[in-house]
CSV table of C-alpha atoms and ligand atoms in Angstrom, one decimal:
chain,number,residue,atom,x,y,z
A,30,MET,CA,-19.4,54.6,13.3
A,31,ARG,CA,-19.1,52.2,11.4
A,32,VAL,CA,-22.3,49.5,11.4
A,33,SER,CA,-25.3,49.7,13.5
A,34,VAL,CA,-27.5,46.1,14.2
A,35,VAL,CA,-31.1,46.5,13.7
A,36,VAL,CA,-33.3,44.2,15.4
A,37,PRO,CA,-37.1,43.9,15.6
A,38,THR,CA,-38.8,42.7,18.7
A,39,TYR,CA,-42.3,41.1,20.1
A,40,ASN,CA,-42.3,39.1,23.0
A,41,GLU,CA,-38.5,38.2,23.0
A,42,ARG,CA,-37.6,38.3,26.8
A,43,GLU,CA,-35.0,35.4,26.6
A,44,SER,CA,-33.7,35.4,23.3
A,45,LEU,CA,-32.5,39.0,23.1
A,46,PRO,CA,-29.7,38.7,26.1
A,47,LEU,CA,-28.6,35.4,23.9
A,48,LEU,CA,-28.1,37.5,20.6
A,49,VAL,CA,-26.5,40.2,22.8
A,50,ASN,CA,-24.4,38.2,23.9
A,51,ALA,CA,-23.7,36.2,20.6
A,52,LEU,CA,-23.1,40.0,18.7
A,53,ARG,CA,-20.6,40.7,21.4
A,54,ASP,CA,-18.4,37.9,20.4
A,55,VAL,CA,-18.8,38.3,16.5
A,56,MET,CA,-18.5,41.9,16.4
A,57,GLY,CA,-15.7,42.4,19.0
A,58,ASN,CA,-14.1,45.0,20.3
A,59,GLU,CA,-12.7,45.7,17.1
A,60,THR,CA,-15.4,47.3,15.1
A,61,ASP,CA,-17.3,50.2,16.1
A,62,TRP,CA,-20.9,49.0,16.2
A,63,GLU,CA,-23.9,49.5,18.0
A,64,LEU,CA,-27.2,47.7,18.1
A,65,ILE,CA,-30.6,49.0,17.9
A,66,VAL,CA,-33.5,46.9,19.2
A,67,VAL,CA,-37.0,48.5,18.4
A,68,ASP,CA,-39.6,46.9,20.5
A,69,ASP,CA,-43.4,47.4,19.9
A,70,ASP,CA,-43.8,47.2,24.0
A,71,SER,CA,-43.9,44.1,24.3
A,72,PRO,CA,-46.7,41.9,26.9
A,73,ASP,CA,-43.5,40.2,28.0
A,74,GLU,CA,-41.6,43.0,28.5
A,75,THR,CA,-38.5,42.7,26.0
A,76,TRP,CA,-38.1,46.4,26.2
A,77,LYS,CA,-37.4,46.2,29.6
A,78,VAL,CA,-34.5,43.7,29.7
A,79,ALA,CA,-33.3,45.9,26.6
A,80,GLU,CA,-33.1,49.1,28.6
A,81,ASP,CA,-31.4,46.9,31.4
A,82,MET,CA,-28.6,45.9,29.1
A,83,ALA,CA,-28.4,49.2,27.4
A,84,SER,CA,-27.9,51.0,30.8
A,85,LYS,CA,-24.8,48.9,30.9
A,86,ASP,CA,-23.4,49.2,27.8
A,87,ARG,CA,-23.8,52.2,25.6
A,88,ARG,CA,-23.6,50.2,22.4
A,89,ILE,CA,-27.0,49.1,23.2
A,90,ARG,CA,-30.2,51.2,21.8
A,91,ILE,CA,-33.8,50.7,22.4
A,92,TYR,CA,-36.7,52.4,21.3
A,93,ARG,CA,-39.8,51.4,22.9
A,94,ARG,CA,-42.8,52.0,19.9
A,95,LEU,CA,-46.3,52.6,22.0
A,96,ASP,CA,-48.1,54.0,19.2
A,97,CYS,CA,-47.8,51.1,16.2
A,98,ARG,CA,-46.7,47.8,15.7
A,99,GLY,CA,-45.2,45.7,12.9
A,100,LEU,CA,-42.7,43.8,11.8
A,101,SER,CA,-41.9,46.1,8.5
A,102,SER,CA,-42.1,49.0,10.2
A,103,ALA,CA,-40.4,48.1,13.5
A,104,VAL,CA,-37.3,47.9,10.8
A,105,VAL,CA,-37.6,50.9,9.1
A,106,ALA,CA,-38.0,53.1,12.6
A,107,GLY,CA,-34.7,51.2,13.3
A,108,LEU,CA,-32.9,51.8,10.3
A,109,SER,CA,-33.9,55.6,10.6
A,110,MET,CA,-31.7,55.7,14.1
A,111,ALA,CA,-28.8,54.0,13.1
A,112,GLY,CA,-26.2,55.9,13.2
A,113,GLY,CA,-23.4,53.3,11.6
A,114,GLU,CA,-22.9,53.6,7.7
A,115,ARG,CA,-24.3,49.7,7.2
A,116,VAL,CA,-26.8,48.8,8.8
A,117,VAL,CA,-27.8,45.3,9.7
A,118,VAL,CA,-31.2,44.0,10.1
A,119,MET,CA,-31.5,40.5,11.7
A,120,ASP,CA,-34.2,38.5,14.0
A,121,ALA,CA,-34.0,38.5,17.9
A,122,ASP,CA,-34.6,34.6,17.8
A,123,LEU,CA,-31.2,34.0,17.0
A,124,GLN,CA,-32.7,32.3,13.7
A,125,HIS,CA,-30.3,34.4,11.7
A,126,ASP,CA,-26.5,33.1,12.0
A,127,VAL,CA,-25.0,35.8,13.7
A,128,THR,CA,-22.0,34.6,12.4
A,129,ARG,CA,-22.7,35.9,9.1
A,130,VAL,CA,-22.7,39.6,9.6
A,131,PRO,CA,-19.4,40.2,9.4
A,132,GLN,CA,-19.9,39.1,5.0
A,133,LEU,CA,-23.0,40.9,5.1
A,134,VAL,CA,-21.4,43.8,6.3
A,135,ALA,CA,-18.1,43.6,4.3
A,136,ALA,CA,-20.9,42.8,1.0
A,137,LEU,CA,-21.6,46.6,1.2
A,138,ASP,CA,-18.2,47.3,-0.3
A,139,ASP,CA,-19.2,46.3,-3.6
A,140,THR,CA,-23.2,46.7,-3.8
A,141,PRO,CA,-25.8,48.7,-1.7
A,142,LEU,CA,-27.6,46.0,-0.2
A,143,ALA,CA,-26.8,42.7,0.8
A,144,VAL,CA,-29.0,40.0,1.6
A,145,GLY,CA,-29.0,36.7,3.8
A,146,THR,CA,-30.1,33.7,1.6
A,147,ARG,CA,-31.5,30.1,2.8
A,148,TYR,CA,-32.0,29.1,-0.9
A,149,ALA,CA,-28.6,30.0,-2.5
A,150,PRO,CA,-25.9,26.7,-2.2
A,151,GLY,CA,-24.7,27.0,1.9
A,152,GLY,CA,-28.0,28.1,3.0
A,153,GLY,CA,-30.9,26.3,4.2
A,154,VAL,CA,-33.5,25.7,6.5
A,155,GLY,CA,-32.8,23.5,10.1
A,156,GLY,CA,-36.9,22.2,11.3
A,157,TRP,CA,-39.0,23.6,9.0
A,158,GLY,CA,-42.4,21.7,7.9
A,159,ARG,CA,-42.7,20.3,4.2
A,160,GLY,CA,-45.9,22.6,4.4
A,161,ARG,CA,-43.7,25.9,5.3
A,162,VAL,CA,-40.9,25.5,3.0
A,163,ALA,CA,-43.5,25.1,0.4
A,164,LEU,CA,-45.3,27.8,1.4
A,165,SER,CA,-42.1,29.9,1.6
A,166,GLN,CA,-40.7,28.8,-2.2
A,167,ALA,CA,-43.8,29.4,-3.7
A,168,ALA,CA,-43.9,33.4,-2.0
A,169,THR,CA,-39.9,33.2,-3.5
A,170,VAL,CA,-41.5,32.4,-6.9
A,171,VAL,CA,-44.2,34.8,-7.3
A,172,CYS,CA,-42.6,37.8,-5.4
A,173,ASN,CA,-39.7,37.0,-7.8
A,174,LEU,CA,-41.8,36.9,-11.0
A,175,ALA,CA,-44.5,39.7,-10.3
A,176,LEU,CA,-41.9,42.2,-9.1
A,177,GLY,CA,-39.0,41.2,-11.6
A,178,LEU,CA,-36.4,40.6,-9.2
A,179,ALA,CA,-33.9,37.8,-9.2
A,180,VAL,CA,-33.5,36.9,-5.6
A,181,SER,CA,-32.9,33.6,-4.0
A,182,ASP,CA,-34.5,35.0,-1.2
A,183,PRO,CA,-36.9,37.8,-1.2
A,184,MET,CA,-38.2,37.5,2.2
A,185,SER,CA,-35.5,37.3,4.1
A,186,GLY,CA,-35.3,39.5,7.2
A,187,PHE,CA,-31.4,39.0,7.6
A,188,PHE,CA,-30.2,41.6,5.3
A,189,ALA,CA,-27.6,44.5,5.6
A,190,VAL,CA,-28.1,47.9,3.3
A,191,ARG,CA,-25.9,51.0,3.4
A,192,ARG,CA,-27.2,54.1,5.3
A,193,GLU,CA,-26.7,56.7,2.9
A,194,GLU,CA,-28.5,54.4,0.0
A,195,PHE,CA,-31.8,53.9,2.4
A,196,ASN,CA,-31.8,57.3,3.7
A,197,ARG,CA,-32.2,58.4,-0.1
A,198,ILE,CA,-35.2,56.2,-0.7
A,199,SER,CA,-37.0,56.1,2.9
A,200,SER,CA,-39.6,58.3,2.4
A,201,ARG,CA,-40.7,56.2,-0.5
A,202,LEU,CA,-41.5,52.9,1.3
A,203,ASN,CA,-44.6,51.6,2.5
A,204,PRO,CA,-43.8,49.2,5.4
A,205,ARG,CA,-46.4,46.9,6.3
A,206,GLY,CA,-46.5,43.2,7.1
A,207,TYR,CA,-43.3,41.2,6.7
A,208,LYS,CA,-42.2,42.2,3.2
A,209,ILE,CA,-39.7,44.5,4.3
A,210,LEU,CA,-37.0,43.2,2.1
A,211,MET,CA,-39.2,43.2,-0.9
A,212,GLU,CA,-40.2,47.0,-0.5
A,213,LEU,CA,-36.8,48.3,-0.4
A,214,MET,CA,-35.6,46.2,-3.1
A,215,VAL,CA,-38.7,47.6,-5.3
A,216,VAL,CA,-37.9,51.1,-4.4
A,217,MET,CA,-34.5,50.6,-4.5
A,218,ARG,CA,-33.9,48.9,-7.7
A,219,PRO,CA,-30.0,47.4,-6.8
A,220,ALA,CA,-28.4,46.6,-10.3
A,221,ARG,CA,-26.6,43.7,-8.3
A,222,VAL,CA,-27.8,42.5,-4.6
A,223,GLU,CA,-25.0,40.2,-3.0
A,224,GLU,CA,-26.1,37.1,-1.8
A,225,ILE,CA,-24.4,35.4,1.3
A,226,PRO,CA,-26.3,32.2,2.6
A,227,TYR,CA,-26.9,30.8,6.0
A,228,VAL,CA,-29.2,28.3,7.3
A,229,PHE,CA,-31.8,29.5,9.6
A,230,ALA,CA,-31.6,27.8,12.4
A,231,PRO,CA,-34.9,26.6,14.4
A,232,ARG,CA,-36.1,29.1,17.4
A,233,VAL,CA,-34.8,28.2,20.7
A,234,CYS,CA,-37.3,29.9,23.1
A,235,GLY,CA,-40.2,32.2,22.4
A,236,GLU,CA,-42.4,31.8,19.2
A,237,SER,CA,-43.0,32.7,16.1
A,238,LYS,CA,-45.3,35.5,15.3
A,239,LEU,CA,-46.0,34.7,11.2
A,240,SER,CA,-49.8,34.1,11.3
A,241,THR,CA,-52.2,33.3,8.7
A,242,ARG,CA,-53.1,37.3,8.7
A,243,VAL,CA,-49.0,37.5,7.5
A,244,VAL,CA,-49.7,35.5,5.0
A,245,TRP,CA,-52.8,36.9,3.7
A,246,ASP,CA,-51.4,40.4,4.7
A,247,PHE,CA,-48.4,39.5,1.9
A,248,GLY,CA,-50.6,38.6,-1.1
A,249,PHE,CA,-52.5,41.9,-0.4
A,250,ALA,CA,-49.0,43.5,-0.2
A,251,LEU,CA,-47.8,42.4,-3.4
A,252,ILE,CA,-51.0,43.2,-4.9
A,253,GLU,CA,-50.8,46.8,-3.8
A,254,LEU,CA,-47.1,46.7,-4.4
A,255,LEU,CA,-47.8,45.4,-8.5
A,256,THR,CA,-50.4,48.6,-9.3
A,257,ARG,CA,-48.3,50.9,-7.6
A,258,SER,CA,-50.8,51.5,-4.6
A,259,VAL,CA,-53.9,52.4,-6.9
A,260,VAL,CA,-55.4,49.0,-5.3
A,261,SER,CA,-54.8,49.1,-1.4
A,262,PRO,CA,-55.5,46.3,0.3
A,263,ARG,CA,-58.6,47.2,1.9
A,264,PHE,CA,-59.8,48.1,-1.3
A,265,LEU,CA,-59.7,44.5,-2.3
A,266,LYS,CA,-61.0,43.1,0.9
A,267,TYR,CA,-64.2,45.2,0.4
A,268,GLY,CA,-63.9,44.0,-3.1
A,269,LEU,CA,-63.5,40.3,-2.3
A,270,VAL,CA,-66.8,40.7,0.8
A,271,GLY,CA,-69.1,42.2,-2.2
A,272,LEU,CA,-68.5,39.5,-4.3
A,273,SER,CA,-69.2,37.0,-1.4
A,274,GLY,CA,-72.1,39.2,-0.9
A,275,VAL,CA,-73.3,38.3,-4.5
A,276,GLY,CA,-72.9,34.9,-3.7
A,277,VAL,CA,-75.0,35.0,-0.4
A,278,TYR,CA,-77.3,36.6,-2.4
A,279,ALA,CA,-78.2,33.6,-5.0
A,280,LEU,CA,-77.8,31.0,-3.0
A,281,THR,CA,-80.3,32.5,-0.1
A,282,ARG,CA,-82.8,33.4,-3.0
A,283,SER,CA,-82.8,30.5,-4.6
A,284,GLY,CA,-82.8,28.2,-1.3
A,285,LEU,CA,-85.6,30.1,-0.3
A,286,LEU,CA,-87.4,29.8,-3.7
A,287,SER,CA,-87.3,26.2,-3.7
A,288,GLY,CA,-88.5,26.1,-0.2
A,289,PHE,CA,-91.7,28.8,-0.2
A,290,GLY,CA,-92.1,28.7,-4.4
A,291,GLN,CA,-92.4,31.5,-6.7
A,292,ALA,CA,-95.5,33.3,-5.7
A,293,GLU,CA,-93.7,35.0,-2.6
A,294,ALA,CA,-90.8,35.9,-5.3
A,295,GLY,CA,-91.0,39.6,-4.3
A,296,VAL,CA,-90.5,39.2,-0.7
A,297,ILE,CA,-87.6,36.6,-1.3
A,298,THR,CA,-86.3,39.1,-3.4
A,299,ALA,CA,-86.0,41.6,-0.3
A,300,ALA,CA,-85.3,38.8,2.3
A,301,ALA,CA,-81.9,37.6,0.2
A,302,VAL,CA,-80.8,41.2,-0.3
A,303,GLY,CA,-81.2,42.2,3.4
A,304,VAL,CA,-79.5,38.5,4.5
A,305,SER,CA,-76.6,39.5,2.0
A,306,ALA,CA,-75.8,42.7,3.2
A,307,VAL,CA,-76.0,41.8,6.3
A,308,SER,CA,-73.2,38.8,5.9
A,309,ASN,CA,-71.6,41.9,4.0
A,310,TYR,CA,-71.7,43.9,6.6
A,311,VAL,CA,-70.2,41.3,9.1
A,312,LEU,CA,-67.4,40.6,6.8
A,313,ASN,CA,-66.3,44.1,6.6
A,314,ASN,CA,-66.7,45.1,10.4
A,315,VAL,CA,-64.2,41.7,11.1
A,316,TRP,CA,-61.9,42.0,8.3
A,317,THR,CA,-61.9,45.1,5.8
A,318,PHE,CA,-62.4,47.6,8.3
A,319,ARG,CA,-60.9,45.8,11.1
A,320,ASP,CA,-58.4,48.2,12.6
A,321,ARG,CA,-61.8,50.4,13.2
A,322,ARG,CA,-64.6,47.6,13.6
A,323,HIS,CA,-67.8,48.4,15.5
A,324,VAL,CA,-67.8,46.7,18.5
A,325,SER,CA,-70.7,48.2,21.4
A,326,LEU,CA,-74.0,47.1,20.3
A,327,PRO,CA,-74.7,51.1,19.2
A,328,ALA,CA,-71.8,51.4,17.3
A,329,VAL,CA,-72.8,47.8,15.6
A,330,VAL,CA,-76.4,49.4,15.4
A,331,ARG,CA,-75.3,52.6,13.7
A,332,GLY,CA,-73.2,50.8,11.9
A,333,VAL,CA,-75.8,48.6,10.3
A,334,VAL,CA,-77.7,51.6,9.2
A,335,LEU,CA,-75.2,53.2,8.4
A,336,PHE,CA,-74.4,50.3,5.7
A,337,GLY,CA,-77.5,49.5,4.7
A,338,LEU,CA,-78.2,53.0,3.2
A,339,VAL,CA,-75.1,53.4,1.8
A,340,SER,CA,-75.5,49.9,-0.1
A,341,GLY,CA,-79.0,51.0,-1.2
A,342,THR,CA,-77.5,54.1,-2.7
A,343,GLY,CA,-75.0,52.3,-4.5
A,344,ALA,CA,-77.5,49.9,-5.5
A,345,LEU,CA,-79.3,52.4,-7.5
A,346,ILE,CA,-76.8,53.4,-9.1
A,347,SER,CA,-75.4,50.0,-9.9
A,348,ARG,CA,-79.1,50.0,-11.8
A,349,ALA,CA,-79.2,52.8,-13.5
A,350,VAL,CA,-75.9,52.2,-14.9
A,351,ALA,CA,-76.7,49.3,-16.0
A,352,GLY,CA,-79.5,50.3,-17.1
A,353,HIS,CA,-78.3,53.1,-19.2
A,354,LEU,CA,-75.6,51.3,-20.8
A,355,SER,CA,-77.8,47.6,-21.9
A,356,GLY,CA,-80.2,50.4,-23.9
A,357,PRO,CA,-78.1,52.1,-26.5
A,358,ALA,CA,-75.9,49.3,-27.1
A,359,GLU,CA,-78.2,46.4,-27.3
A,360,GLY,CA,-76.7,43.2,-28.8
A,361,LEU,CA,-72.9,44.5,-28.4
A,362,GLY,CA,-72.3,42.1,-26.0
A,363,TRP,CA,-73.3,44.4,-23.2
A,364,GLY,CA,-75.2,41.7,-21.7
A,365,VAL,CA,-72.7,40.7,-19.0
A,366,LEU,CA,-70.6,43.8,-19.5
A,367,ALA,CA,-73.4,46.2,-18.5
A,368,PRO,CA,-74.2,44.6,-14.7
A,369,ALA,CA,-70.6,44.5,-14.4
A,370,MET,CA,-69.9,47.7,-14.8
A,371,GLY,CA,-72.9,48.8,-12.9
A,372,PHE,CA,-71.3,46.5,-9.9
A,373,ALA,CA,-67.7,47.9,-10.5
A,374,ILE,CA,-69.1,51.7,-10.3
A,375,ALA,CA,-71.4,51.3,-7.5
A,376,THR,CA,-68.7,48.9,-5.2
A,377,LEU,CA,-66.4,52.3,-5.6
A,378,TRP,CA,-69.0,54.7,-4.7
A,379,ASN,CA,-69.9,52.5,-1.8
A,380,TYR,CA,-66.5,51.8,-0.9
A,381,PHE,CA,-65.9,55.6,-0.3
A,382,LEU,CA,-68.7,56.6,1.4
A,383,ASN,CA,-68.3,53.2,3.6
A,384,HIS,CA,-64.6,54.1,4.3
A,385,ASP,CA,-65.7,57.9,5.0
A,386,LEU,CA,-68.5,57.6,7.1
A,387,THR,CA,-69.7,54.0,7.9
A,388,TRP,CA,-66.2,53.0,9.6
A,389,ARG,CA,-64.6,57.0,9.5
A,390,GLY,CA,-63.2,57.2,13.5
A,391,HIS,CA,-60.3,55.9,16.1
A,392,ALA,CA,-58.3,52.6,16.0
A,393,VAL,CA,-58.9,49.8,17.7
A,394,SER,CA,-56.2,47.7,18.3
A,395,GLY,CA,-55.8,44.7,17.7
B,422,LIG,N1,-40.8,45.1,16.6
B,422,LIG,C1,-41.2,44.0,16.1
B,422,LIG,N2,-43.4,44.1,15.7
B,422,LIG,N3,-41.0,43.0,15.9
B,422,LIG,C2,-42.1,41.7,15.1
B,422,LIG,C3,-43.0,42.0,15.2
B,422,LIG,C4,-43.6,43.1,15.4
B,422,LIG,O1,-44.8,43.7,15.2
B,422,LIG,N4,-43.3,40.7,14.6
B,422,LIG,C5,-42.0,40.0,14.7
B,422,LIG,N5,-41.0,40.8,15.3
B,422,LIG,C6,-39.9,40.1,15.2
B,422,LIG,C7,-39.7,39.3,15.9
B,422,LIG,O2,-39.5,39.3,17.5
B,422,LIG,C8,-38.2,38.7,15.7
B,422,LIG,O3,-37.5,39.2,16.3
B,422,LIG,C9,-38.6,39.1,14.2
B,422,LIG,O4,-39.5,40.2,14.2
B,422,LIG,C10,-39.5,37.7,13.1
B,422,LIG,O5,-40.2,37.7,13.9
B,422,LIG,P1,-40.8,35.5,13.6
B,422,LIG,O6,-41.8,36.0,14.7
B,422,LIG,O7,-40.1,35.2,14.8
B,422,LIG,O8,-40.4,35.5,12.4
B,422,LIG,P2,-40.4,33.9,11.6
B,422,LIG,O9,-39.1,33.4,12.0
B,422,LIG,O10,-41.7,32.7,11.7
B,422,LIG,O11,-39.6,34.7,10.2
B,422,LIG,C11,-38.9,34.7,9.4
B,422,LIG,O12,-39.2,34.1,7.9
B,422,LIG,C12,-39.8,35.3,7.7
B,422,LIG,C13,-40.1,35.1,5.9
B,422,LIG,O13,-39.8,33.4,5.5
B,422,LIG,C14,-38.2,36.0,9.6
B,422,LIG,O14,-36.8,36.1,9.7
B,422,LIG,C15,-38.9,37.3,8.8
B,422,LIG,O15,-37.6,37.8,9.0
B,422,LIG,C16,-39.1,36.5,7.5
B,422,LIG,O16,-39.5,37.7,6.8
B,423,LIG,MN1,-38.1,33.8,14.1
């Protein structure tokens, strides 16, 4: 087979049939093509609509994923199923210009990867607010600088790749969030990428799934790519929560001190430690370990106790390290460094224990 078109869907029951019609017009009967819909068990039953179409047209295939959710992983799943020598990836909502598909496919004559771009002459974004344009362009610049890429639209969800090339590198992909093209380029490092301009159309039906969470995820994913997975998004979140805890501790302590006076300093310090530990626990539970968060009261109580114990040993380690380092190296500028090293080592220790102990267990959805 010549061409596979992979379309990830989530709540696109109205858009999908429109896309299928548009594709039929564009691809016609000349090319040998198939459409692969990867639907993450959409609540609006997009998969049912797709199953229905698939039963009438054998060029349409539907993969209904029950076990995971996510745009990038859906795209990778679709690419892995593709039977065509050339594979096009595009959104279901008609925001990607279907009439450009043949150009993307043809571009693979000369390059392994061809990208539909909104930011080259002839391309554009229709009906986007200033905020979103700015955000998208900032992400583009950051992405190109950080990863050493030179494409005008590295966040594009509209591209074509040779199946052979995808198969060669697929095991090295870490599909997360929205950045699948970025990921592909980092792993493939193609010598040349052909860019096909298109105008990003406004959505006709349904709504975008690009939330603030996706934007956060993008930032973390970028750091993970940059550090070659040494720094995972989860660890980064954990570290940020830890830093916020230092702030909470300092604020609580100074607030209480000015209210109750130095005489109570010991009790006040203990109270501030408690407050920051609870705030760290809560933030880690709803953010860092969101996918395994404690929901029921017994789980939360157990979580707080374990977290407290783990953090307590961490604090002892932190002190011991800081004390050990500051002793012999007095006057060598260890003033700030010693506690910082202590904090870093304790954070590592705490992280792995909390990861494997406090938040061990099954994923919660959402
Ligand atoms: N299977 C699956 N699972 N599909 C999903 C998921 C998911 O979790 N989330 C979104 N999709 C599908 C949507 O149904 C749609 O077909 C496509 O992925 C794009 O999602 P949109 O929610 O429409 O994204 P957008 O239009 O806001 O974002 C556009 O710009 C991004 C960055 O600039 C898209 O073109 C993205 O591909 C692009 O990365
Ligand atoms: Mn869209």
